[in-house]
Each structure stands twice: as C-alpha cells, then as structure tokens.
PDB file of C-alpha atoms and ligand atoms in Angstrom:
ATOM      1  CA  MET A   1     -64.770 103.496 100.299  1.00  0.00           C
ATOM      2  CA  LYS A   2     -61.433 105.247 100.625  1.00  0.00           C
ATOM      3  CA  LYS A   3     -60.666 107.566  97.753  1.00  0.00           C
ATOM      4  CA  LEU A   4     -57.188 107.997  96.337  1.00  0.00           C
ATOM      5  CA  ALA A   5     -56.107 111.633  96.612  1.00  0.00           C
ATOM      6  CA  LEU A   6     -54.838 112.901  93.252  1.00  0.00           C
ATOM      7  CA  GLY A   7     -52.781 115.947  92.370  1.00  0.00           C
ATOM      8  CA  ILE A   8     -52.921 116.681  88.639  1.00  0.00           C
ATOM      9  CA  LEU A   9     -50.267 118.772  86.872  1.00  0.00           C
ATOM     10  CA  GLY A  10     -50.636 120.092  83.337  1.00  0.00           C
ATOM     11  CA  SER A  11     -49.464 122.827  81.008  1.00  0.00           C
ATOM     12  CA  GLY A  12     -52.071 122.688  78.263  1.00  0.00           C
ATOM     13  CA  ARG A  13     -55.577 121.860  77.163  1.00  0.00           C
ATOM     14  CA  GLY A  14     -56.289 119.300  79.848  1.00  0.00           C
ATOM     15  CA  SER A  15     -58.285 116.730  77.901  1.00  0.00           C
ATOM     16  CA  ASN A  16     -56.739 113.883  79.913  1.00  0.00           C
ATOM     17  CA  CYS A  17     -57.521 115.739  83.113  1.00  0.00           C
ATOM     18  CA  ARG A  18     -61.120 116.170  81.963  1.00  0.00           C
ATOM     19  CA  ALA A  19     -61.422 112.437  81.249  1.00  0.00           C
ATOM     20  CA  ILE A  20     -60.176 111.639  84.761  1.00  0.00           C
ATOM     21  CA  LEU A  21     -62.520 114.151  86.406  1.00  0.00           C
ATOM     22  CA  GLU A  22     -65.470 112.852  84.388  1.00  0.00           C
ATOM     23  CA  GLN A  23     -64.806 109.303  85.562  1.00  0.00           C
ATOM     24  CA  ILE A  24     -64.565 110.500  89.163  1.00  0.00           C
ATOM     25  CA  SER A  25     -67.844 112.428  88.814  1.00  0.00           C
ATOM     26  CA  ALA A  26     -69.511 109.379  87.310  1.00  0.00           C
ATOM     27  CA  GLY A  27     -68.433 107.297  90.302  1.00  0.00           C
ATOM     28  CA  GLN A  28     -66.278 105.087  88.095  1.00  0.00           C
ATOM     29  CA  LEU A  29     -62.982 105.968  89.741  1.00  0.00           C
ATOM     30  CA  ALA A  30     -62.482 105.740  93.520  1.00  0.00           C
ATOM     31  CA  ALA A  31     -60.352 108.853  93.512  1.00  0.00           C
ATOM     32  CA  GLU A  32     -60.635 112.484  94.454  1.00  0.00           C
ATOM     33  CA  ALA A  33     -58.848 115.339  92.686  1.00  0.00           C
ATOM     34  CA  ARG A  34     -57.427 117.395  95.534  1.00  0.00           C
ATOM     35  CA  LEU A  35     -55.468 119.921  93.522  1.00  0.00           C
ATOM     36  CA  ILE A  36     -54.786 120.856  89.900  1.00  0.00           C
ATOM     37  CA  ILE A  37     -51.662 122.882  89.185  1.00  0.00           C
ATOM     38  CA  SER A  38     -50.338 124.487  86.023  1.00  0.00           C
ATOM     39  CA  ASP A  39     -47.119 126.271  85.167  1.00  0.00           C
ATOM     40  CA  VAL A  40     -49.035 128.154  82.433  1.00  0.00           C
ATOM     41  CA  PHE A  41     -51.276 130.992  83.603  1.00  0.00           C
ATOM     42  CA  ASP A  42     -54.012 130.610  81.001  1.00  0.00           C
ATOM     43  CA  ALA A  43     -53.837 126.839  80.481  1.00  0.00           C
ATOM     44  CA  GLY A  44     -57.122 125.139  79.646  1.00  0.00           C
ATOM     45  CA  ILE A  45     -56.509 122.638  82.431  1.00  0.00           C
ATOM     46  CA  LEU A  46     -57.112 125.409  85.005  1.00  0.00           C
ATOM     47  CA  ASP A  47     -60.463 126.238  83.367  1.00  0.00           C
ATOM     48  CA  ILE A  48     -61.360 122.565  83.631  1.00  0.00           C
ATOM     49  CA  ALA A  49     -60.393 122.571  87.321  1.00  0.00           C
ATOM     50  CA  ARG A  50     -62.708 125.532  87.910  1.00  0.00           C
ATOM     51  CA  GLU A  51     -65.491 123.882  85.900  1.00  0.00           C
ATOM     52  CA  PHE A  52     -65.310 120.784  88.111  1.00  0.00           C
ATOM     53  CA  GLY A  53     -64.831 122.789  91.314  1.00  0.00           C
ATOM     54  CA  VAL A  54     -61.370 121.393  92.025  1.00  0.00           C
ATOM     55  CA  PRO A  55     -58.923 123.585  93.979  1.00  0.00           C
ATOM     56  CA  ASN A  56     -56.327 124.852  91.530  1.00  0.00           C
ATOM     57  CA  ALA A  57     -53.280 127.028  91.270  1.00  0.00           C
ATOM     58  CA  TYR A  58     -51.006 128.662  88.741  1.00  0.00           C
ATOM     59  CA  LEU A  59     -47.422 128.068  89.785  1.00  0.00           C
ATOM     60  CA  PRO A  60     -45.061 130.606  88.162  1.00  0.00           C
ATOM     61  CA  PRO A  61     -42.228 128.323  87.012  1.00  0.00           C
ATOM     62  CA  GLY A  62     -39.297 130.715  87.362  1.00  0.00           C
ATOM     63  CA  LYS A  63     -36.454 131.430  85.004  1.00  0.00           C
ATOM     64  CA  PHE A  64     -35.870 128.036  83.371  1.00  0.00           C
ATOM     65  CA  ARG A  65     -37.608 126.820  80.222  1.00  0.00           C
ATOM     66  CA  THR A  66     -37.743 123.046  80.740  1.00  0.00           C
ATOM     67  CA  ARG A  67     -37.857 122.670  84.505  1.00  0.00           C
ATOM     68  CA  LEU A  68     -39.072 124.469  87.594  1.00  0.00           C
ATOM     69  CA  GLU A  69     -36.779 126.668  89.591  1.00  0.00           C
ATOM     70  CA  PRO A  70     -35.709 124.622  92.666  1.00  0.00           C
ATOM     71  CA  ALA A  71     -37.509 126.886  95.140  1.00  0.00           C
ATOM     72  CA  VAL A  72     -40.650 126.632  93.003  1.00  0.00           C
ATOM     73  CA  GLU A  73     -40.389 122.856  92.897  1.00  0.00           C
ATOM     74  CA  MET A  74     -40.114 122.832  96.688  1.00  0.00           C
ATOM     75  CA  GLU A  75     -43.239 124.962  96.844  1.00  0.00           C
ATOM     76  CA  LEU A  76     -44.950 122.443  94.560  1.00  0.00           C
ATOM     77  CA  VAL A  77     -44.052 119.620  96.956  1.00  0.00           C
ATOM     78  CA  LYS A  78     -45.523 121.629  99.825  1.00  0.00           C
ATOM     79  CA  LEU A  79     -48.758 122.385  97.966  1.00  0.00           C
ATOM     80  CA  LEU A  80     -49.250 118.728  97.079  1.00  0.00           C
ATOM     81  CA  ARG A  81     -48.372 117.490 100.573  1.00  0.00           C
ATOM     82  CA  ASP A  82     -50.610 120.042 102.265  1.00  0.00           C
ATOM     83  CA  ALA A  83     -53.443 118.845 100.038  1.00  0.00           C
ATOM     84  CA  GLY A  84     -52.776 115.262 101.145  1.00  0.00           C
ATOM     85  CA  VAL A  85     -51.985 114.098  97.612  1.00  0.00           C
ATOM     86  CA  GLU A  86     -51.096 110.407  97.336  1.00  0.00           C
ATOM     87  CA  LEU A  87     -50.628 110.100  93.565  1.00  0.00           C
ATOM     88  CA  VAL A  88     -49.269 112.828  91.289  1.00  0.00           C
ATOM     89  CA  VAL A  89     -50.700 112.600  87.785  1.00  0.00           C
ATOM     90  CA  LEU A  90     -48.885 114.423  84.993  1.00  0.00           C
ATOM     91  CA  ALA A  91     -51.376 115.273  82.270  1.00  0.00           C
ATOM     92  CA  GLY A  92     -49.511 117.230  79.627  1.00  0.00           C
ATOM     93  CA  PHE A  93     -47.076 118.798  82.097  1.00  0.00           C
ATOM     94  CA  MET A  94     -44.224 120.147  79.979  1.00  0.00           C
ATOM     95  CA  ARG A  95     -41.488 120.455  82.599  1.00  0.00           C
ATOM     96  CA  VAL A  96     -39.020 117.851  83.780  1.00  0.00           C
ATOM     97  CA  LEU A  97     -39.360 117.118  87.493  1.00  0.00           C
ATOM     98  CA  LYS A  98     -36.231 117.019  89.623  1.00  0.00           C
ATOM     99  CA  GLU A  99     -35.151 115.773  93.034  1.00  0.00           C
ATOM    100  CA  PRO A 100     -37.563 117.679  95.289  1.00  0.00           C
ATOM    101  CA  MET A 101     -40.572 116.032  93.634  1.00  0.00           C
ATOM    102  CA  LEU A 102     -38.918 112.678  92.901  1.00  0.00           C
ATOM    103  CA  ILE A 103     -37.804 112.286  96.522  1.00  0.00           C
ATOM    104  CA  ALA A 104     -41.115 113.488  97.967  1.00  0.00           C
ATOM    105  CA  PHE A 105     -43.241 111.128  95.833  1.00  0.00           C
ATOM    106  CA  PRO A 106     -41.202 107.967  95.086  1.00  0.00           C
ATOM    107  CA  ARG A 107     -43.071 105.776  92.565  1.00  0.00           C
ATOM    108  CA  ARG A 108     -46.020 108.044  93.118  1.00  0.00           C
ATOM    109  CA  ILE A 109     -45.699 110.233  90.021  1.00  0.00           C
ATOM    110  CA  ILE A 110     -47.056 108.955  86.727  1.00  0.00           C
ATOM    111  CA  ASN A 111     -47.073 110.407  83.219  1.00  0.00           C
ATOM    112  CA  ILE A 112     -48.859 109.720  79.947  1.00  0.00           C
ATOM    113  CA  HIS A 113     -46.926 109.980  76.702  1.00  0.00           C
ATOM    114  CA  PRO A 114     -48.251 109.793  73.124  1.00  0.00           C
ATOM    115  CA  SER A 115     -46.069 106.964  71.774  1.00  0.00           C
ATOM    116  CA  LEU A 116     -45.151 103.392  72.529  1.00  0.00           C
ATOM    117  CA  LEU A 117     -42.126 104.156  74.680  1.00  0.00           C
ATOM    118  CA  PRO A 118     -39.185 103.653  74.548  1.00  0.00           C
ATOM    119  CA  ASN A 119     -39.876 104.752  70.971  1.00  0.00           C
ATOM    120  CA  TYR A 120     -40.206 108.464  70.385  1.00  0.00           C
ATOM    121  CA  PRO A 121     -39.691 110.150  73.735  1.00  0.00           C
ATOM    122  CA  GLY A 122     -39.788 113.937  73.834  1.00  0.00           C
ATOM    123  CA  VAL A 123     -42.017 116.414  72.061  1.00  0.00           C
ATOM    124  CA  GLU A 124     -44.545 115.727  69.290  1.00  0.00           C
ATOM    125  CA  ALA A 125     -44.033 111.982  69.505  1.00  0.00           C
ATOM    126  CA  TRP A 126     -46.903 111.346  67.075  1.00  0.00           C
ATOM    127  CA  LYS A 127     -45.075 113.372  64.392  1.00  0.00           C
ATOM    128  CA  GLN A 128     -41.939 111.349  64.979  1.00  0.00           C
ATOM    129  CA  ALA A 129     -43.931 108.111  64.514  1.00  0.00           C
ATOM    130  CA  LEU A 130     -45.577 109.440  61.335  1.00  0.00           C
ATOM    131  CA  GLU A 131     -42.259 110.555  59.862  1.00  0.00           C
ATOM    132  CA  ALA A 132     -40.776 107.129  60.626  1.00  0.00           C
ATOM    133  CA  GLU A 133     -43.695 105.573  58.654  1.00  0.00           C
ATOM    134  CA  GLU A 134     -44.802 103.441  61.570  1.00  0.00           C
ATOM    135  CA  LYS A 135     -47.926 101.347  61.000  1.00  0.00           C
ATOM    136  CA  VAL A 136     -48.700 101.241  64.702  1.00  0.00           C
ATOM    137  CA  THR A 137     -48.046 103.726  67.466  1.00  0.00           C
ATOM    138  CA  GLY A 138     -49.917 104.400  70.687  1.00  0.00           C
ATOM    139  CA  CYS A 139     -49.616 105.789  74.174  1.00  0.00           C
ATOM    140  CA  SER A 140     -47.793 104.838  77.359  1.00  0.00           C
ATOM    141  CA  VAL A 141     -48.318 105.434  81.062  1.00  0.00           C
ATOM    142  CA  HIS A 142     -45.108 105.239  83.054  1.00  0.00           C
ATOM    143  CA  TYR A 143     -43.565 106.138  86.377  1.00  0.00           C
ATOM    144  CA  VAL A 144     -41.642 109.393  86.306  1.00  0.00           C
ATOM    145  CA  ASP A 145     -37.923 109.316  86.957  1.00  0.00           C
ATOM    146  CA  ALA A 146     -35.144 111.844  86.400  1.00  0.00           C
ATOM    147  CA  GLY A 147     -35.025 111.236  82.636  1.00  0.00           C
ATOM    148  CA  ILE A 148     -37.340 112.345  79.853  1.00  0.00           C
ATOM    149  CA  ASP A 149     -40.162 109.836  79.290  1.00  0.00           C
ATOM    150  CA  SER A 150     -37.824 107.121  80.576  1.00  0.00           C
ATOM    151  CA  GLY A 151     -39.408 105.740  83.762  1.00  0.00           C
ATOM    152  CA  GLU A 152     -40.655 102.207  84.323  1.00  0.00           C
ATOM    153  CA  MET A 153     -43.579 101.239  82.105  1.00  0.00           C
ATOM    154  CA  ILE A 154     -47.012 100.692  83.656  1.00  0.00           C
ATOM    155  CA  ALA A 155     -49.320 100.241  80.649  1.00  0.00           C
ATOM    156  CA  GLN A 156     -49.506 100.865  76.931  1.00  0.00           C
ATOM    157  CA  ARG A 157     -52.223 100.987  74.305  1.00  0.00           C
ATOM    158  CA  LYS A 158     -51.642 100.537  70.586  1.00  0.00           C
ATOM    159  CA  VAL A 159     -53.159 102.861  67.991  1.00  0.00           C
ATOM    160  CA  PRO A 160     -53.046 102.213  64.235  1.00  0.00           C
ATOM    161  CA  VAL A 161     -51.519 104.727  61.850  1.00  0.00           C
ATOM    162  CA  MET A 162     -54.001 105.010  58.949  1.00  0.00           C
ATOM    163  CA  PRO A 163     -53.151 105.717  55.304  1.00  0.00           C
ATOM    164  CA  GLY A 164     -53.441 109.452  54.730  1.00  0.00           C
ATOM    165  CA  ASP A 165     -53.039 110.312  58.404  1.00  0.00           C
ATOM    166  CA  THR A 166     -51.851 113.816  59.159  1.00  0.00           C
ATOM    167  CA  ALA A 167     -50.062 114.727  62.361  1.00  0.00           C
ATOM    168  CA  GLU A 168     -53.357 116.150  63.623  1.00  0.00           C
ATOM    169  CA  SER A 169     -55.519 113.125  62.769  1.00  0.00           C
ATOM    170  CA  LEU A 170     -53.003 110.723  64.284  1.00  0.00           C
ATOM    171  CA  HIS A 171     -52.604 112.791  67.428  1.00  0.00           C
ATOM    172  CA  ALA A 172     -56.390 112.955  67.832  1.00  0.00           C
ATOM    173  CA  ARG A 173     -56.640 109.143  67.557  1.00  0.00           C
ATOM    174  CA  ILE A 174     -53.874 108.700  70.112  1.00  0.00           C
ATOM    175  CA  GLN A 175     -55.585 111.106  72.477  1.00  0.00           C
ATOM    176  CA  VAL A 176     -58.801 109.063  72.344  1.00  0.00           C
ATOM    177  CA  ALA A 177     -56.744 106.074  73.510  1.00  0.00           C
ATOM    178  CA  GLU A 178     -55.042 108.182  76.188  1.00  0.00           C
ATOM    179  CA  ARG A 179     -58.333 109.300  77.654  1.00  0.00           C
ATOM    180  CA  ALA A 180     -59.360 105.659  78.068  1.00  0.00           C
ATOM    181  CA  LEU A 181     -56.015 104.332  79.277  1.00  0.00           C
ATOM    182  CA  TYR A 182     -55.137 106.943  81.912  1.00  0.00           C
ATOM    183  CA  PRO A 183     -58.250 106.513  84.087  1.00  0.00           C
ATOM    184  CA  GLU A 184     -57.845 102.717  83.817  1.00  0.00           C
ATOM    185  CA  VAL A 185     -54.299 102.935  85.140  1.00  0.00           C
ATOM    186  CA  ILE A 186     -55.292 105.315  87.939  1.00  0.00           C
ATOM    187  CA  ALA A 187     -58.007 102.832  88.928  1.00  0.00           C
ATOM    188  CA  ARG A 188     -55.254 100.259  89.542  1.00  0.00           C
ATOM    189  CA  PHE A 189     -53.616 102.621  92.030  1.00  0.00           C
ATOM    190  CA  CYS A 190     -56.986 103.066  93.742  1.00  0.00           C
ATOM    191  CA  GLU A 191     -57.216  99.322  94.294  1.00  0.00           C
ATOM    192  CA  ALA A 192     -53.637  98.936  95.519  1.00  0.00           C
TER     193      ALA A 192
HETATM  194  C1  LIG B   1     -51.076 114.322  75.749  1.00  0.00           C
HETATM  195  O1  LIG B   1     -51.016 113.969  74.396  1.00  0.00           O
HETATM  196  C2  LIG B   1     -50.037 113.588  76.568  1.00  0.00           C
HETATM  197  O2  LIG B   1     -49.693 112.373  76.020  1.00  0.00           O
HETATM  198  C3  LIG B   1     -48.856 114.515  76.529  1.00  0.00           C
HETATM  199  O3  LIG B   1     -49.413 115.797  76.532  1.00  0.00           O
HETATM  200  C4  LIG B   1     -50.703 115.771  75.959  1.00  0.00           C
HETATM  201  C5  LIG B   1     -51.637 116.463  76.896  1.00  0.00           C
HETATM  202  O4  LIG B   1     -52.887 116.672  76.337  1.00  0.00           O
HETATM  203  N1  LIG B   1     -47.993 114.236  77.644  1.00  0.00           N
HETATM  204  P1  LIG B   1     -54.069 117.247  77.223  1.00  0.00           P
HETATM  205  O5  LIG B   1     -53.589 118.554  77.823  1.00  0.00           O
HETATM  206  O6  LIG B   1     -54.397 116.221  78.259  1.00  0.00           O
HETATM  207  O7  LIG B   1     -55.186 117.473  76.255  1.00  0.00           O
END
C-alpha cells in the first residue's frame, strides 16, 4: 500500500508527534515520517525523531521571533521537497508560516490547536478557555493559511472543563484528545 509521506514540524515536547509515530509503527496509519524539523535546538520533538529513527534537522530560524527568516523558510521548502513530503504536519510549531511554504504546499499543511476554533486562537488557548469559564473546550485540526489559527476547519473534538480544573489539568485533558484526533485526521489524508 502506498504510504503518505509526512514532514512534521515542531518547537516543543512533541507528544503529538510521538502519537503519530506510534500509530505508524503499529501499522495503524498508512504514512511514513520522512523528516522531522524543529526551530528549537534542544526540542523534545528532535529526541523523539531520533528515538524512532526518523531523519531530523534543527533549522536555525533567523532573526525574527514569530516567523522564519525568508531565506530560512525557502530552505525549509527545499528540505521538505527533497524528502518527498506530501503532507506537512505542524505539531506544536510556534512560528507563523509565510508565502514560501504556503505556495509550495497548498492545502497540504495542517495544524492542531488546543481550543475549539475560532474561539481562542493564539497562545495558551486552554488558559483563555478556563478564564472565560467555558464548560466545554477542545481541540481543532485545520488547514494552515496566512493567519494565526485561522485556516479552514478539518475536524474538532470536544473536551469538558471540570470543576476545579487548573490550566495544567485542562491542558493535559485536551492533549489526550489531540493525540487521538491528529492521527485520525492524518489517516483521512492517507485514504484520499
Ligand atoms: C499542542 O497542545 C498543540 O495543540 C499546540 O502545541 C502543543 C504541542 O504539544 N499547537 P506537543 O509538542 O505535541 O506535546
């Protein structure tokens, strides 16, 4: 069976990446992780890549805080193309992608966000939901466009906010849902 070639980008711990790689290893996802890239030198996601034997790279992001320097973003496109990547999976990647990536991979970049978008885009979305006294929040997988957490919705999963929840306990519950939802959504791309 043909396997969908994934490129996974992340800046942090990589628990979503791990969930995806575990499903691939278990034969439950007809995909292949071709390349894992981080803009953070010591990000956990790179350790996970090494643990699973996936080619990986640290990409020094350049002088900007919230995006990649244009030349760096062009290098990212080249790395992903050279690896034959068909679907770019953002798993906790903390930089906004711009034209080089958006043009190179139209409707082929997806992101997971810890809220029911369009509510609470941006950072620490679970804290925003808690502060707003929501009873239900969740996570969203969406296409990436030029905005922040604004692309077309693909799938969402609801998560209850429990009495006494802290930011940490709520975030942990959302992440459990994320780790189930993201591989499910990627599986849809494998079938397409
Ligand atoms: C997740 O909560 C995801 O929704 C957000 O960044 C976090 C990444 O977590 N975009 P991890 O690195 O996958 O553990």
